Structure formats: C-alpha cells, structure tokens
Amino acid sequence: MQRYWSVLKLFWSTAIAAELEYRLNFLVAALSSLGGLLGSLFGLFLFYRTGYQFPGWTWEEALIVLGIFTLLQGFSATFLAPNLNKIVRQVEEGTLDFVLLKPISSQFWLSTRTLSPWGLPDLLFGLIIVTYAGVRLGLSPIAYVVALPPLFFGFLSLYSLWFMLGATSIWFVKIYNVTEVLRGLLEAGRFPIVAYPVAYRVFLTFIIPVAFLTTIPAQALLGRIEWAWVMGSVLLAIALLQASRWFWRFALRFYTSASS
C-alpha cells in the first residue's frame, strides 16, 4: 500500500507540474465552468420562477442537487476524463503493453496516471452552491458529514462504470461515442430524480444509477433519506468496483499486444 501511495504522489506531482506550464488554460476552464453553471441555474430557474417546484423539493433543495451535480462534473474532469479517456489511445498505439509490464496494477496505473486541475473550478463552484443552499436551509455541519459517504460511493460507482466502458476499447477501439452517451445520461443528475416520469426514474435508478450520484447524496444532506438507500449506494459501489476489476481481467484475455 505504501508503494502505491508513493507512486500516486509521483504521478500527480508530475501531472500538476506539466499542466501548470499552460496557466492560461485555468482561466479558460474557470470561465467555461462558470458559463455552464449559469446555464444550469437558468434552466432550474425556469421551472421555479412561476411558483412551480419539483414534488417535495424547494428551490434551495433543488440547488443542492445542482451543486452536487457540479461537484460530479469537477470530479470527472479532474480525475476520470484525463485518465480513462486515454485507454482508447493506449490500445490504438500499443502503449498498453508497457503498462501491463509495470510491477503495479494496470487498472491502478490507467486510473490514476494523471489529473487535470482544470476541473477544480467545477469543484469550487459546486461547493459554493451546496454551502449557500445549506446556509439558507439552516443545515448543521453534521448534515454535511452524513452526506459524504453516499457522495463518495456515488463517485466510486461513476468511476467503475466509466472504466468498464473504457475497457471495451479492447474489442471496439472507437468508443468515444459510448462515453459521450454516458456523460449525456449523467446530465439528468442536475435535477432531482422526481423531476422525471416514473419510467425514467426506474431507468435512472436501477439501470444507469444517476439517482445514486446526485439525488441520494442530496437527500442524505437534507436528512430525509432512508438508510436502506444509503446501504444500497454502498453495495452498488462495491459491486461495480469489483465488476470493473473482473471485467478488466476478462478484457485483457482478448488484448492483442503491439508486438504480437
């Protein structure tokens, strides 16, 4: 475990040093994130401006869902996209061979090799929205602590799904459209799950677990979630993580290296 922590620190320190050579990109990323956030706020405002509200969700409570969704975007842009989107290129160029020869887990290497600080604005804006809405609702600091486990396990579920999609590049090299479909489905998480018809709620809960990424952490923060859903979030994340490990090992049986 100590070796993996040392490797992780080395990975991230070199990645940050490389990215900071282009500091203007951070300003561009911040402006892009701000524009996207304003668009999301405007879309939510259109629902609430006439007095309508999602069943059981006030304006401030819906803001918490949007804030968590923004955190999710920041997490994806910082940790997932810079790594998992490169699996396709590793397979195309044959450089996956060098990863498989390294004396550490290839899944760990592919998942943590780099990070992008350009996702930090989304993380910051998400925290600001959640904090602002929480202050308006009078939430206690304990409420934020209670919301952390479902939020963490939601992020873990998203990682596992994204990694398994990336692993399919061993069979289908051009999978960029597949990952974009996943990201498009995740856009549904910017609103509470009750905003959608029943059929969509079932799909976004049990097929593509969008509800576990934003709505359930928001309900935990608001103190109105059943613990069965929290346990479901934990079990789902563990199951998907284990599935990603099994799927990666299975996919490698079909990998044809650049030298073969």
XYZ file of C-alpha atoms in Angstrom:
260
model
C 0.000 0.000 0.000
C 2.860 2.378 0.841
C 4.331 1.768 -2.599
C 1.050 2.720 -4.254
C 0.831 5.954 -2.257
C 4.384 6.843 -3.297
C 3.590 6.137 -6.944
C 0.377 8.182 -6.710
C 2.218 11.209 -5.288
C 4.779 10.923 -8.075
C 2.054 10.669 -10.727
C 0.121 13.682 -9.519
C 3.106 15.923 -8.797
C 4.443 15.471 -12.323
C 0.966 15.888 -13.826
C 0.370 19.185 -11.993
C 3.827 20.467 -12.939
C 3.143 19.687 -16.603
C -0.324 21.263 -16.601
C 0.834 24.459 -14.884
C 3.023 25.244 -17.857
C -0.211 26.438 -19.503
C -1.728 28.544 -16.721
C -3.988 30.489 -19.036
C -5.920 27.247 -19.502
C -7.088 27.507 -15.909
C -8.739 30.860 -16.598
C -10.371 29.453 -19.728
C -11.584 26.410 -17.762
C -12.943 28.628 -14.986
C -14.867 30.788 -17.462
C -16.191 27.695 -19.227
C -17.317 26.182 -15.921
C -18.949 29.438 -14.886
C -20.825 29.629 -18.197
C -22.052 26.065 -17.824
C -23.124 26.712 -14.246
C -25.051 29.836 -15.194
C -26.815 27.859 -17.897
C -27.780 25.172 -15.375
C -29.009 27.769 -12.882
C -31.064 29.432 -15.589
C -32.619 26.105 -16.571
C -33.563 25.412 -12.950
C -34.866 28.960 -12.548
C -37.240 28.460 -15.480
C -39.014 25.737 -13.505
C -39.306 27.701 -10.268
C -39.918 31.252 -11.484
C -43.700 30.797 -11.719
C -44.082 29.116 -8.343
C -43.821 25.557 -9.695
C -41.486 23.226 -7.842
C -40.449 19.607 -8.201
C -42.598 17.487 -5.841
C -41.045 17.695 -2.388
C -38.136 19.910 -3.475
C -37.926 23.622 -2.727
C -35.662 25.969 -4.691
C -32.829 25.682 -2.156
C -33.123 21.896 -2.010
C -33.004 21.648 -5.801
C -29.916 23.879 -5.679
C -28.204 21.265 -3.517
C -28.806 18.638 -6.216
C -27.372 21.007 -8.820
C -24.378 21.727 -6.572
C -23.660 18.015 -6.158
C -24.007 17.552 -9.911
C -21.426 20.333 -10.399
C -19.116 18.554 -7.939
C -19.599 15.406 -10.008
C -18.577 17.264 -13.146
C -15.474 18.604 -11.406
C -14.539 15.137 -10.173
C -14.954 13.714 -13.672
C -12.932 16.483 -15.324
C -10.158 16.274 -12.721
C -9.708 12.541 -12.263
C -11.735 10.436 -14.707
C -11.602 12.030 -18.150
C -7.808 12.681 -18.183
C -7.147 9.007 -17.402
C -9.964 6.799 -18.614
C -10.422 8.524 -21.957
C -6.804 7.667 -22.727
C -7.353 3.917 -22.503
C -8.537 4.035 -26.123
C -5.292 5.669 -27.222
C -3.234 3.180 -25.216
C -4.908 0.337 -27.111
C -4.655 2.088 -30.504
C -0.951 2.914 -30.184
C 0.054 -0.320 -28.465
C 1.463 1.543 -25.446
C -0.804 -0.538 -23.210
C 1.947 -3.171 -23.494
C 4.251 -1.015 -21.370
C 1.533 -0.509 -18.754
C 0.940 -4.255 -18.434
C 4.667 -4.848 -17.893
C 4.888 -2.479 -14.934
C 5.104 -4.031 -11.421
C 1.835 -2.429 -10.258
C -1.822 -2.975 -11.030
C -2.565 -1.933 -14.604
C -6.031 -0.709 -13.538
C -4.435 1.491 -10.881
C -1.942 2.881 -13.405
C -4.593 3.616 -16.025
C -6.955 5.180 -13.465
C -4.530 7.458 -11.625
C -1.657 8.226 -14.009
C -2.588 11.902 -14.354
C -5.053 14.531 -13.231
C -6.270 17.815 -14.627
C -6.523 20.923 -12.412
C -8.937 22.393 -14.957
C -11.765 20.561 -13.210
C -11.127 22.440 -9.960
C -13.415 25.381 -10.857
C -16.381 22.996 -11.033
C -15.437 21.537 -7.669
C -15.211 25.037 -6.196
C -18.488 26.230 -7.722
C -20.233 23.055 -6.564
C -19.055 23.601 -3.002
C -20.214 27.221 -3.107
C -23.714 26.265 -4.295
C -24.112 23.468 -1.745
C -22.855 25.708 1.071
C -25.081 28.614 0.042
C -28.182 26.413 -0.175
C -27.270 24.725 3.107
C -26.977 28.075 4.890
C -30.362 29.140 3.516
C -31.860 25.878 4.801
C -30.099 26.079 8.152
C -28.266 22.767 7.782
C -25.844 21.795 10.529
C -22.216 20.724 9.884
C -23.206 17.180 10.889
C -25.527 17.054 7.871
C -22.564 17.557 5.543
C -20.666 14.757 7.265
C -23.649 12.415 6.845
C -23.780 13.227 3.123
C -20.118 12.405 2.498
C -20.409 8.562 2.379
C -23.181 8.436 -0.259
C -21.351 11.130 -2.228
C -18.087 9.176 -2.111
C -19.738 5.910 -3.106
C -21.597 7.695 -5.891
C -18.298 8.915 -7.293
C -16.895 5.382 -6.962
C -19.842 3.982 -8.932
C -19.285 6.539 -11.691
C -15.590 5.628 -11.886
C -16.392 1.925 -12.189
C -18.925 2.460 -14.982
C -16.568 4.754 -16.884
C -13.645 2.340 -16.523
C -15.670 -0.604 -17.836
C -16.698 1.457 -20.853
C -13.047 2.343 -21.423
C -12.102 -1.336 -21.205
C -14.418 -2.174 -24.107
C -11.915 -0.401 -26.370
C -10.012 -3.706 -26.447
C -12.817 -5.004 -28.689
C -14.211 -1.769 -30.118
C -11.388 0.725 -30.480
C -13.554 3.735 -31.333
C -15.721 4.084 -28.201
C -15.704 7.864 -27.817
C -19.392 7.996 -28.684
C -20.175 5.466 -25.945
C -18.538 7.579 -23.245
C -20.358 10.632 -24.567
C -23.648 8.757 -24.237
C -22.791 8.047 -20.591
C -21.961 11.692 -19.993
C -25.195 12.697 -21.681
C -27.195 10.411 -19.395
C -25.415 11.853 -16.381
C -26.762 15.276 -17.344
C -30.092 14.062 -15.934
C -28.495 14.272 -12.497
C -28.649 18.068 -12.456
C -32.327 17.820 -11.343
C -33.928 15.749 -8.556
C -34.984 12.332 -9.794
C -38.656 13.162 -9.125
C -38.478 15.661 -11.995
C -38.779 12.779 -14.460
C -41.649 10.413 -15.344
C -41.817 7.118 -13.473
C -40.310 5.055 -16.305
C -37.320 7.388 -16.483
C -36.914 7.270 -12.698
C -36.654 3.482 -12.822
C -34.103 3.670 -15.644
C -32.029 6.387 -13.932
C -32.034 4.496 -10.642
C -31.636 0.823 -11.481
C -30.138 0.771 -14.997
C -27.907 3.854 -15.102
C -27.649 4.774 -11.385
C -27.832 8.553 -11.816
C -30.037 8.868 -8.715
C -27.227 7.418 -6.575
C -24.838 10.101 -7.865
C -26.775 13.270 -7.015
C -30.283 12.847 -5.605
C -29.459 10.333 -2.854
C -26.444 12.325 -1.530
C -28.677 15.424 -1.561
C -31.375 13.598 0.409
C -28.739 12.444 2.906
C -27.584 16.042 3.309
C -31.173 17.155 3.876
C -31.672 14.428 6.483
C -34.603 12.747 4.795
C -33.176 9.580 3.326
C -33.931 6.012 4.353
C -30.808 4.152 5.398
C -31.729 1.323 3.032
C -30.867 3.673 0.162
C -27.528 4.521 1.790
C -26.719 0.832 2.118
C -27.832 0.378 -1.469
C -25.377 3.087 -2.514
C -22.567 1.312 -0.663
C -23.391 -2.127 -2.065
C -23.778 -0.752 -5.589
C -20.378 0.967 -5.476
C -18.625 -2.135 -4.125
C -20.333 -4.378 -6.681
C -19.461 -2.076 -9.595
C -15.860 -1.700 -8.435
C -15.443 -5.455 -8.208
C -17.171 -5.842 -11.579
C -14.730 -3.366 -13.118
C -11.799 -5.433 -11.840
C -13.266 -8.685 -13.175
C -14.202 -7.094 -16.473
C -10.697 -5.665 -16.959
C -9.088 -9.046 -16.348
C -11.563 -10.646 -18.737
C -10.903 -7.990 -21.413
C -7.128 -8.488 -21.191
C -7.581 -12.085 -22.353
C -8.596 -10.680 -25.716
C -5.932 -7.968 -25.904
C -3.524 -8.375 -28.803
C -0.331 -6.571 -27.965
C 1.556 -4.396 -30.421
C 4.320 -6.988 -30.621
C 2.121 -9.984 -31.377
